[in-house]
PDB file of C-alpha atoms in Angstrom:
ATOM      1  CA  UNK O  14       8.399  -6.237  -1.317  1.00 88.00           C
ATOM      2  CA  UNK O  15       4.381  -6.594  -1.002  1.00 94.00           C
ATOM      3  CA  UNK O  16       3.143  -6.296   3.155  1.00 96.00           C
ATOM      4  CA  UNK O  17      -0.059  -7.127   4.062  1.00 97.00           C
ATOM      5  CA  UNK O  18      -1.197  -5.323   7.032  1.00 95.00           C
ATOM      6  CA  UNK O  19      -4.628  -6.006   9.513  1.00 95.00           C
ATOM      7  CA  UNK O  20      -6.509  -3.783  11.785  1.00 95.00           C
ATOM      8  CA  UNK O  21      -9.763  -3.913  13.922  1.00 96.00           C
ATOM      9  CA  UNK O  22      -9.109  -6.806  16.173  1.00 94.00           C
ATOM     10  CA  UNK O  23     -10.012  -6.903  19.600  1.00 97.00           C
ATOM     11  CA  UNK O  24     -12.358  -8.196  22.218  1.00 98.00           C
ATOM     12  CA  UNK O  25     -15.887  -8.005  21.606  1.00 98.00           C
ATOM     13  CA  UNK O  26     -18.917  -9.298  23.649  1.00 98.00           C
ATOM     14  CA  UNK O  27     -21.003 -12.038  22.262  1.00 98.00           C
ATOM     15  CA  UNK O  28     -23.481 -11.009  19.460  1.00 98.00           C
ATOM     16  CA  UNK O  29     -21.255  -7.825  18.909  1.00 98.00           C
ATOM     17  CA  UNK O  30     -19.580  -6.671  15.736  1.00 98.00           C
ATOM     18  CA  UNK O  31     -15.893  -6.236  14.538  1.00 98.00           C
ATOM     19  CA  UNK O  32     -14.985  -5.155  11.742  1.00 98.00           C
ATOM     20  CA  UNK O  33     -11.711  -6.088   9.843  1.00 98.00           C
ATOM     21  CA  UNK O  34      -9.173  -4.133   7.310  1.00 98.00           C
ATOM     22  CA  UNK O  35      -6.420  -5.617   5.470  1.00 97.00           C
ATOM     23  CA  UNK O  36      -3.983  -3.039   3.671  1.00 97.00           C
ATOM     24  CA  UNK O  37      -1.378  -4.615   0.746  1.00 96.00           C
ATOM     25  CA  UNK O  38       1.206  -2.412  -0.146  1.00 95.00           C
ATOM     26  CA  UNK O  39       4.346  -2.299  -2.100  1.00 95.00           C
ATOM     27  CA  UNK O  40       5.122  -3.921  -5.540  1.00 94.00           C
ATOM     28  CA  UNK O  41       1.783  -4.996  -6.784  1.00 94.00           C
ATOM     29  CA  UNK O  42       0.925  -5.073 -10.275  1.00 93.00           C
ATOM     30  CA  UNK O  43      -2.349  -7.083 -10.183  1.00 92.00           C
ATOM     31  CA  UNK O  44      -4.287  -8.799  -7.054  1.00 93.00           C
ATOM     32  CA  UNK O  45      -5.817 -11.720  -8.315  1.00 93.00           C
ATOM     33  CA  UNK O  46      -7.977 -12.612  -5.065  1.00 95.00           C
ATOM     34  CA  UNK O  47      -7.916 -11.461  -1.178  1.00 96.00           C
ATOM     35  CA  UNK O  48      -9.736 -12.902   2.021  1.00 97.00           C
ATOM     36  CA  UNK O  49      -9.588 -13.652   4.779  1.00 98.00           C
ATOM     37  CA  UNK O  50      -8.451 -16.943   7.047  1.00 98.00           C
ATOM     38  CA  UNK O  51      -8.055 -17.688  10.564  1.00 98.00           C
ATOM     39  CA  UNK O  52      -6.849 -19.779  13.067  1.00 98.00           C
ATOM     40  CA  UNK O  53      -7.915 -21.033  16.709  1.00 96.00           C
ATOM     41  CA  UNK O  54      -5.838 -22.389  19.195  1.00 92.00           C
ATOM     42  CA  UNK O  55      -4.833 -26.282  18.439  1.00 94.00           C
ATOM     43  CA  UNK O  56      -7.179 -25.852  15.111  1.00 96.00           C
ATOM     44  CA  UNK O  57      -5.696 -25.426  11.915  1.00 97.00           C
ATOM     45  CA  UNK O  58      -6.156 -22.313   9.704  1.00 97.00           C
ATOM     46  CA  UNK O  59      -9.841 -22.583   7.835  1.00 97.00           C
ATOM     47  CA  UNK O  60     -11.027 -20.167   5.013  1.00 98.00           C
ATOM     48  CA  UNK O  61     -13.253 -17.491   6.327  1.00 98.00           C
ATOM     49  CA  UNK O  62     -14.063 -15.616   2.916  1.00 98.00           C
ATOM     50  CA  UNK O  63     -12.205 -14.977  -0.189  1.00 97.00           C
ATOM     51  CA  UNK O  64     -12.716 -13.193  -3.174  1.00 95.00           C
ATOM     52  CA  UNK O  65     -11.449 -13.330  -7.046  1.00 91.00           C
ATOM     53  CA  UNK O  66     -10.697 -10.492  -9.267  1.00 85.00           C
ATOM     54  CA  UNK O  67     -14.329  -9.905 -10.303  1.00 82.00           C
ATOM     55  CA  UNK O  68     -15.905 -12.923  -8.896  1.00 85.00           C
ATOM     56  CA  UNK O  69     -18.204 -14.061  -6.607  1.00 93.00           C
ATOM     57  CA  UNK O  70     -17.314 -13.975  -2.541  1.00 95.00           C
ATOM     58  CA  UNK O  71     -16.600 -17.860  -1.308  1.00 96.00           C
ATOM     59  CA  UNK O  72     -17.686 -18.067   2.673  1.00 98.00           C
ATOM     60  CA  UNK O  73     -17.171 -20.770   4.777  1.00 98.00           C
ATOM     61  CA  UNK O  74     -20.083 -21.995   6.137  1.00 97.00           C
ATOM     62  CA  UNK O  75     -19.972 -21.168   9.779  1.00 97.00           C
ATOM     63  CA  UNK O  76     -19.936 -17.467   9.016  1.00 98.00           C
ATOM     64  CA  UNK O  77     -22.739 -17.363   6.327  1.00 98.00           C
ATOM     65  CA  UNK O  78     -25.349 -14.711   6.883  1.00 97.00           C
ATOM     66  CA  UNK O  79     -22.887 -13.113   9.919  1.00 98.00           C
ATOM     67  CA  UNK O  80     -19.905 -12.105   7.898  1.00 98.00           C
ATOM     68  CA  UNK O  81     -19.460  -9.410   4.956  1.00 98.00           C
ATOM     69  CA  UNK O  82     -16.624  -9.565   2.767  1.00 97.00           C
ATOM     70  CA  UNK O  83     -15.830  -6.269   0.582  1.00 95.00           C
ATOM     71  CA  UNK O  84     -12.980  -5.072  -1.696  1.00 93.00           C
ATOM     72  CA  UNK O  85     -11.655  -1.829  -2.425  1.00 92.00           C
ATOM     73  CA  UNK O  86      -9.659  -2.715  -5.737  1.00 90.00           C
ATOM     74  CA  UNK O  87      -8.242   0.689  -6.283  1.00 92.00           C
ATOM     75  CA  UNK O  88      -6.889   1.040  -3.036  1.00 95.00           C
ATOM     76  CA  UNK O  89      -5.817  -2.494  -2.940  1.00 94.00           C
ATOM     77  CA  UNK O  90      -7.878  -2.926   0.615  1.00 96.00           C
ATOM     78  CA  UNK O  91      -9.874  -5.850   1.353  1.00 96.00           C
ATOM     79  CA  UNK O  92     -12.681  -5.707   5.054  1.00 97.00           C
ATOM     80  CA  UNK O  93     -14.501  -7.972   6.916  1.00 98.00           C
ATOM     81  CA  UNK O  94     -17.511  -7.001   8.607  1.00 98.00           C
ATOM     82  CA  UNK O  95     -18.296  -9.263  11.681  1.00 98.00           C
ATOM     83  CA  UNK O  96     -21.450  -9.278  13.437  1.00 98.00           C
ATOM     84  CA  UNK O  97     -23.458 -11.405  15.590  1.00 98.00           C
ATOM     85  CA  UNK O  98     -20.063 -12.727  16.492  1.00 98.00           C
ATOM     86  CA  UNK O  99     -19.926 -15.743  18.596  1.00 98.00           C
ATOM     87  CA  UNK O 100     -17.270 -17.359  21.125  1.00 97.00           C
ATOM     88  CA  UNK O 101     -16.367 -19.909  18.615  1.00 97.00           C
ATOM     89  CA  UNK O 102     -15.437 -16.911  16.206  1.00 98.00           C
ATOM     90  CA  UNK O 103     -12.260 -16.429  18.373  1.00 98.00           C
ATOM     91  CA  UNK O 104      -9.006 -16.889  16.573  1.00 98.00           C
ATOM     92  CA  UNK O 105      -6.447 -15.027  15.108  1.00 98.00           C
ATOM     93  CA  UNK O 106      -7.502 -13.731  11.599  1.00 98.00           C
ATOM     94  CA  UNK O 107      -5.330 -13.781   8.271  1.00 98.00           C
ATOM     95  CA  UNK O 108      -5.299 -11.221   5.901  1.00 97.00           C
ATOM     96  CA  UNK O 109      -4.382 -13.042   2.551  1.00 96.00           C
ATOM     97  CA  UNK O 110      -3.587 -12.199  -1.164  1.00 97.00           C
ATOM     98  CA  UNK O 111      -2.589 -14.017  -4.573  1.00 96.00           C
ATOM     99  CA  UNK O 112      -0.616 -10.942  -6.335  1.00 95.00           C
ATOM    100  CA  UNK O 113       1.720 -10.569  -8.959  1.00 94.00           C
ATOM    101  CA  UNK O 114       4.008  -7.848  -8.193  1.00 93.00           C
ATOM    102  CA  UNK O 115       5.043  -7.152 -12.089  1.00 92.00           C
ATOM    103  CA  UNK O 116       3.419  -8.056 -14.914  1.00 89.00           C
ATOM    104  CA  UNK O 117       5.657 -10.950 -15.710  1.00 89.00           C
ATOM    105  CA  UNK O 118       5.949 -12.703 -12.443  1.00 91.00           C
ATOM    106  CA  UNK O 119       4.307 -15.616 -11.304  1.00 94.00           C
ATOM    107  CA  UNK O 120       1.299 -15.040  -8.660  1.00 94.00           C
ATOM    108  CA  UNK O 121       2.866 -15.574  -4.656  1.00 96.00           C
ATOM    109  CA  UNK O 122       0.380 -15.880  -2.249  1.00 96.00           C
ATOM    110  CA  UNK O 123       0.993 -13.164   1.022  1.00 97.00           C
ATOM    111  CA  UNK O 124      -0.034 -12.897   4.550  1.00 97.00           C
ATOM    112  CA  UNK O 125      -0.604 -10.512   7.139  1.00 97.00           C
ATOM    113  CA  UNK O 126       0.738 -10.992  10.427  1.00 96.00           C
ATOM    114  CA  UNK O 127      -2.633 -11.593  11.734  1.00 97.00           C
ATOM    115  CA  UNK O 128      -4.772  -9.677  14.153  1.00 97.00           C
ATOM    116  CA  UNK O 129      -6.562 -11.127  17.169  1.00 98.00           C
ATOM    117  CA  UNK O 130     -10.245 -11.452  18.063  1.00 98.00           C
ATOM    118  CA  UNK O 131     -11.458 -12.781  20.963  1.00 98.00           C
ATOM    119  CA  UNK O 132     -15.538 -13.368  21.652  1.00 98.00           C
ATOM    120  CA  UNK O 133     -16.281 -13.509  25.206  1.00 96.00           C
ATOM    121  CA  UNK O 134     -18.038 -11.842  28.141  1.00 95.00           C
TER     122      UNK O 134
END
């Protein structure tokens, strides 16, 4: 069983910062990429930032230059570092990984249970 679990939600005032964790655990033999998504209410779920096993970061547009994606591969973690957060950055946020959990299984694609922000004063 592989669990993907968020932290750092929360309200936060406009302009302030939030920053994200995302914990995998379990059977995990090899992450191939982990982001992050989210989804507002009566929106569907958009990529906020994703990154591949030794590639480059992918963020969508609306969070360039705001948003910091990092990885901690040995500790199979992946963050997101919000700041000058704005009230259109409110959604629930996705913690999500392609894994294999041994070396001869296909890659699944997991979420977390997602973690709320909310931007307002």
């Amino acid at each position: 069983q592989v669990q993907l679990v968020e932290s750092g939600g929360g309200l936060v005032q406009p302009g302030g910062s939030l920053r994200l964790s995302c914990a995998a655990s379990g059977t995990i033999f090899s992450i191939n990429a982990m982001g992050w998504y989210r989804q507002a209410p009566g929106k569907e779920r958009e990529l906020v930032a994703r990154v591949p096993s030794g590639g480059s970061t992918d963020y969508a547009d609306s969070v360039k230059g705001r948003f910091t994606l990092s990885r901690d591969n040995a500790k199979n973690m992946v963050y997101l570092q919000m700041n000058s957060l704005k009230p259109e950055d409110t959604a629930v946020y996705y913690c999500n990984a392609d894994l294999r959990s041994r070396s001869w299984s296909k890659i699944y694609t997991y979420w977390g249970q997602g973690t709320q922000v909310t931007v307002s004063s």
